[in-house]
Structures are given as structure tokens and as C-alpha cells.
mmCIF file of C-alpha atoms in Angstrom:
data_model
loop_
_atom_site.group_PDB
_atom_site.id
_atom_site.type_symbol
_atom_site.label_atom_id
_atom_site.label_comp_id
_atom_site.label_asym_id
_atom_site.label_seq_id
_atom_site.Cartn_x
_atom_site.Cartn_y
_atom_site.Cartn_z
ATOM 1 C CA UNK T 220 117.658 101.994 109.724
ATOM 2 C CA UNK T 221 117.298 99.358 107.030
ATOM 3 C CA UNK T 222 113.745 98.265 106.296
ATOM 4 C CA UNK T 223 113.005 95.061 104.409
ATOM 5 C CA UNK T 224 109.817 93.524 103.081
ATOM 6 C CA UNK T 225 109.473 89.787 102.540
ATOM 7 C CA UNK T 226 106.701 87.318 101.921
ATOM 8 C CA UNK T 227 105.238 86.124 105.192
ATOM 9 C CA UNK T 228 105.066 82.403 105.893
ATOM 10 C CA UNK T 229 101.935 80.643 107.223
ATOM 11 C CA UNK T 230 103.566 80.096 110.622
ATOM 12 C CA UNK T 231 104.022 83.890 110.879
ATOM 13 C CA UNK T 232 100.336 84.712 110.440
ATOM 14 C CA UNK T 233 99.755 85.246 114.164
ATOM 15 C CA UNK T 234 102.693 87.672 114.344
ATOM 16 C CA UNK T 235 101.330 89.597 111.343
ATOM 17 C CA UNK T 236 97.858 89.632 112.879
ATOM 18 C CA UNK T 237 99.241 91.123 116.106
ATOM 19 C CA UNK T 238 100.388 94.164 114.095
ATOM 20 C CA UNK T 239 96.885 94.517 112.654
ATOM 21 C CA UNK T 240 95.409 94.357 116.152
ATOM 22 C CA UNK T 241 97.845 97.029 117.378
ATOM 23 C CA UNK T 242 96.921 99.246 114.409
ATOM 24 C CA UNK T 243 93.205 98.674 115.072
ATOM 25 C CA UNK T 244 93.744 99.815 118.668
ATOM 26 C CA UNK T 245 95.694 102.855 117.431
ATOM 27 C CA UNK T 246 92.824 103.803 115.118
ATOM 28 C CA UNK T 247 90.419 103.731 118.047
ATOM 29 C CA UNK T 248 92.792 105.849 120.123
ATOM 30 C CA UNK T 249 92.600 108.423 117.314
ATOM 31 C CA UNK T 250 88.809 108.382 117.571
ATOM 32 C CA UNK T 251 87.688 106.330 114.591
ATOM 33 C CA UNK T 252 86.999 102.755 113.546
ATOM 34 C CA UNK T 253 88.292 101.725 110.141
ATOM 35 C CA UNK T 254 88.783 98.055 110.925
ATOM 36 C CA UNK T 255 85.899 96.336 112.726
ATOM 37 C CA UNK T 256 86.498 93.843 115.543
ATOM 38 C CA UNK T 257 85.965 90.909 113.185
ATOM 39 C CA UNK T 258 87.786 92.218 110.098
ATOM 40 C CA UNK T 259 90.555 91.959 109.228
ATOM 41 C CA UNK T 260 90.984 88.787 111.229
ATOM 42 C CA UNK T 261 93.544 85.987 111.448
ATOM 43 C CA UNK T 262 91.889 84.148 108.534
ATOM 44 C CA UNK T 263 92.203 87.297 106.409
ATOM 45 C CA UNK T 264 95.958 87.306 107.061
ATOM 46 C CA UNK T 265 96.245 83.562 106.408
ATOM 47 C CA UNK T 266 94.451 83.994 103.084
ATOM 48 C CA UNK T 267 96.784 86.874 102.164
ATOM 49 C CA UNK T 268 99.792 84.691 102.923
ATOM 50 C CA UNK T 269 98.424 81.628 101.103
ATOM 51 C CA UNK T 270 97.751 83.802 98.038
ATOM 52 C CA UNK T 271 101.310 85.169 98.096
ATOM 53 C CA UNK T 272 100.157 88.703 98.981
ATOM 54 C CA UNK T 273 101.102 88.975 102.673
ATOM 55 C CA UNK T 274 104.386 90.680 103.513
ATOM 56 C CA UNK T 275 106.192 91.074 106.810
ATOM 57 C CA UNK T 276 108.108 94.279 107.329
ATOM 58 C CA UNK T 277 111.377 93.801 109.140
ATOM 59 C CA UNK T 278 114.184 95.861 110.621
ATOM 60 C CA UNK T 279 117.361 93.892 111.343
ATOM 61 C CA UNK T 280 115.402 90.660 110.792
ATOM 62 C CA UNK T 281 112.854 91.576 113.480
ATOM 63 C CA UNK T 282 109.276 91.945 112.208
ATOM 64 C CA UNK T 283 107.558 95.223 113.031
ATOM 65 C CA UNK T 284 104.687 95.373 110.555
ATOM 66 C CA UNK T 285 102.524 93.769 107.917
ATOM 67 C CA UNK T 286 101.100 94.744 104.547
ATOM 68 C CA UNK T 287 99.056 92.999 101.874
ATOM 69 C CA UNK T 288 100.083 93.829 98.298
ATOM 70 C CA UNK T 289 97.659 92.223 95.873
ATOM 71 C CA UNK T 290 98.315 92.113 92.127
ATOM 72 C CA UNK T 291 94.925 90.556 91.353
ATOM 73 C CA UNK T 292 92.865 93.753 91.476
ATOM 74 C CA UNK T 293 90.011 94.673 93.798
ATOM 75 C CA UNK T 294 86.379 94.106 92.818
ATOM 76 C CA UNK T 295 85.157 96.996 95.018
ATOM 77 C CA UNK T 296 87.268 99.355 92.905
ATOM 78 C CA UNK T 297 85.203 98.599 89.793
ATOM 79 C CA UNK T 298 82.329 100.743 91.108
ATOM 80 C CA UNK T 299 84.206 103.907 92.055
ATOM 81 C CA UNK T 300 82.246 107.119 92.442
ATOM 82 C CA UNK T 301 84.815 109.189 90.595
ATOM 83 C CA UNK T 302 87.565 108.188 88.183
ATOM 84 C CA UNK T 303 90.811 106.292 88.471
ATOM 85 C CA UNK T 304 93.866 107.979 86.958
ATOM 86 C CA UNK T 305 94.770 104.984 84.803
ATOM 87 C CA UNK T 306 93.138 102.004 83.152
ATOM 88 C CA UNK T 307 96.179 99.720 83.306
ATOM 89 C CA UNK T 308 97.078 96.892 85.664
ATOM 90 C CA UNK T 309 97.650 97.963 89.237
ATOM 91 C CA UNK T 310 98.611 96.634 92.645
ATOM 92 C CA UNK T 311 96.366 97.137 95.655
ATOM 93 C CA UNK T 312 97.743 97.850 99.105
ATOM 94 C CA UNK T 313 95.574 96.615 101.955
ATOM 95 C CA UNK T 314 96.067 96.185 105.684
ATOM 96 C CA UNK T 315 99.223 98.250 106.188
ATOM 97 C CA UNK T 316 99.907 97.928 109.900
ATOM 98 C CA UNK T 317 102.918 98.823 112.029
ATOM 99 C CA UNK T 318 103.644 97.769 115.588
ATOM 100 C CA UNK T 319 103.513 100.545 118.157
ATOM 101 C CA UNK T 320 107.309 100.617 118.568
ATOM 102 C CA UNK T 321 107.817 101.752 114.947
ATOM 103 C CA UNK T 322 104.808 104.025 114.516
ATOM 104 C CA UNK T 323 105.515 107.685 113.828
ATOM 105 C CA UNK T 324 109.073 107.096 112.599
ATOM 106 C CA UNK T 325 108.499 107.758 108.889
ATOM 107 C CA UNK T 326 108.408 104.038 108.078
ATOM 108 C CA UNK T 327 105.473 104.382 105.677
ATOM 109 C CA UNK T 328 107.680 106.324 103.239
ATOM 110 C CA UNK T 329 110.113 103.394 103.050
ATOM 111 C CA UNK T 330 107.324 100.826 102.814
ATOM 112 C CA UNK T 331 105.741 102.644 99.865
ATOM 113 C CA UNK T 332 109.173 102.801 98.218
ATOM 114 C CA UNK T 333 109.584 99.028 98.643
ATOM 115 C CA UNK T 334 106.072 98.475 97.279
ATOM 116 C CA UNK T 335 106.894 100.559 94.180
ATOM 117 C CA UNK T 336 110.072 98.518 93.599
ATOM 118 C CA UNK T 337 108.077 95.295 93.888
ATOM 119 C CA UNK T 338 105.530 96.636 91.399
ATOM 120 C CA UNK T 339 108.188 97.743 88.912
ATOM 121 C CA UNK T 340 109.780 94.291 89.085
ATOM 122 C CA UNK T 341 106.408 92.967 87.858
ATOM 123 C CA UNK T 342 106.025 95.737 85.250
ATOM 124 C CA UNK T 343 103.168 97.324 87.218
ATOM 125 C CA UNK T 344 103.158 101.138 87.254
ATOM 126 C CA UNK T 345 100.149 101.984 89.416
ATOM 127 C CA UNK T 346 99.112 101.379 93.022
ATOM 128 C CA UNK T 347 95.587 101.827 94.331
ATOM 129 C CA UNK T 348 94.648 102.083 97.965
ATOM 130 C CA UNK T 349 91.669 103.160 100.034
ATOM 131 C CA UNK T 350 91.245 104.476 103.532
ATOM 132 C CA UNK T 351 88.457 105.441 105.895
ATOM 133 C CA UNK T 352 86.919 108.911 105.753
ATOM 134 C CA UNK T 353 88.173 109.705 109.266
ATOM 135 C CA UNK T 354 91.703 108.340 108.827
ATOM 136 C CA UNK T 355 93.330 111.735 108.371
ATOM 137 C CA UNK T 356 96.791 110.399 109.197
ATOM 138 C CA UNK T 357 96.693 107.934 106.274
ATOM 139 C CA UNK T 358 95.154 110.535 103.972
ATOM 140 C CA UNK T 359 98.090 112.832 104.752
ATOM 141 C CA UNK T 360 100.627 110.040 104.165
ATOM 142 C CA UNK T 361 99.047 109.122 100.827
ATOM 143 C CA UNK T 362 99.092 112.725 99.617
ATOM 144 C CA UNK T 363 102.703 113.118 100.777
ATOM 145 C CA UNK T 364 103.661 110.001 98.809
ATOM 146 C CA UNK T 365 102.114 111.362 95.609
ATOM 147 C CA UNK T 366 98.834 109.437 95.621
ATOM 148 C CA UNK T 367 95.947 111.361 94.116
ATOM 149 C CA UNK T 368 92.408 111.208 95.437
ATOM 150 C CA UNK T 369 90.164 109.571 92.805
ATOM 151 C CA UNK T 370 86.762 109.147 94.463
ATOM 152 C CA UNK T 371 84.812 106.887 96.783
ATOM 153 C CA UNK T 372 84.583 103.087 96.884
ATOM 154 C CA UNK T 373 82.425 100.978 99.202
ATOM 155 C CA UNK T 374 83.149 97.914 101.323
ATOM 156 C CA UNK T 375 80.095 96.297 102.895
ATOM 157 C CA UNK T 376 78.224 99.566 102.389
ATOM 158 C CA UNK T 377 80.946 101.599 104.084
ATOM 159 C CA UNK T 378 82.468 104.480 102.065
ATOM 160 C CA UNK T 379 86.240 104.675 101.617
ATOM 161 C CA UNK T 380 88.425 107.327 100.055
ATOM 162 C CA UNK T 381 90.178 105.852 97.015
ATOM 163 C CA UNK T 382 93.644 106.949 95.897
ATOM 164 C CA UNK T 383 95.966 106.016 93.038
ATOM 165 C CA UNK T 384 99.676 106.481 92.444
ATOM 166 C CA UNK T 385 100.805 106.391 88.824
ATOM 167 C CA UNK T 386 104.552 105.943 88.340
#
């Protein structure tokens, strides 16, 4: 299987948002809420795309997922309860979402590999990401991919586990 990642176009925002909605439903099926009903929303995805941070994940040209890779930093990460591994520039991964047909197939490993390649092409050698306290599946994936737990960050008063990969 050949996975590709490309910048999403504004007319693809609804498709990308459908993957987020499917992932939100999957989270609830696992017994937790990481993404509220109103966030992320279609406008969040449109903003990602307009800022050049929204990527569609494709297999044989067919989209199956979405991810935001932001090279502009994340303000919420400035107030970490803990310590980041590095002090250099980093990319942030937000809103990684796969459609239900591709979930559980090891796709995240390939997506993180593509994200690292994109970072290296921009001379960025660190990725930061956060996840909900109850999202054990993502915590496992992050640890498997070499991310190290660094502490807690907060979004709208909600605690998130913060991880960093230094490469």
C-alpha cells in the first residue's frame, strides 16, 4: 500500500472534515471525548487549508484521512507543566484523523514517517503533539513512534498530554 500526503485544497475541506467527524465518533465509541461537537469544525479545517497546514492522506489517489501539520508553533505549548526536550523550531501535528476503512491498519506509522520527511525538507528536527488523557490508543502510537512524554498542556482549561519527537 502506498500512502501519500498532499496539501488539501479549499474545495476538499468537507471531505477532510468528514474524516474528523468519523474520528470523533470513533473516540466516543472508545469511551472518551477528545474533540467536542463544535471543535474541530469545518471552519477549523478551512483555516488549516488556507494557512497551508491541512493535508489530505491518500492511497491510490483516494483520500482516507486528514492531518494538520503547522510550522508556526502552538501558543498553548508555551505554558507546559513539564519540559520540552528541545528549544528549537518544531512542527505541530493536530487533527490526525483516518476514515473508518483505514483505521487499525498501521497507517499512523507511515503518516508520521511522511511528516518527518516534510519537516526535514524544511530543516525542522522536532515534532510536538498532544492528546487527551483518555486517548490510550494515541498515547501508545506516540510512544511506539519514539515520541517522549514531556508534560501537560491546556486547551480551553482541558489538560492534554504533550509529547515531542526529536530527530
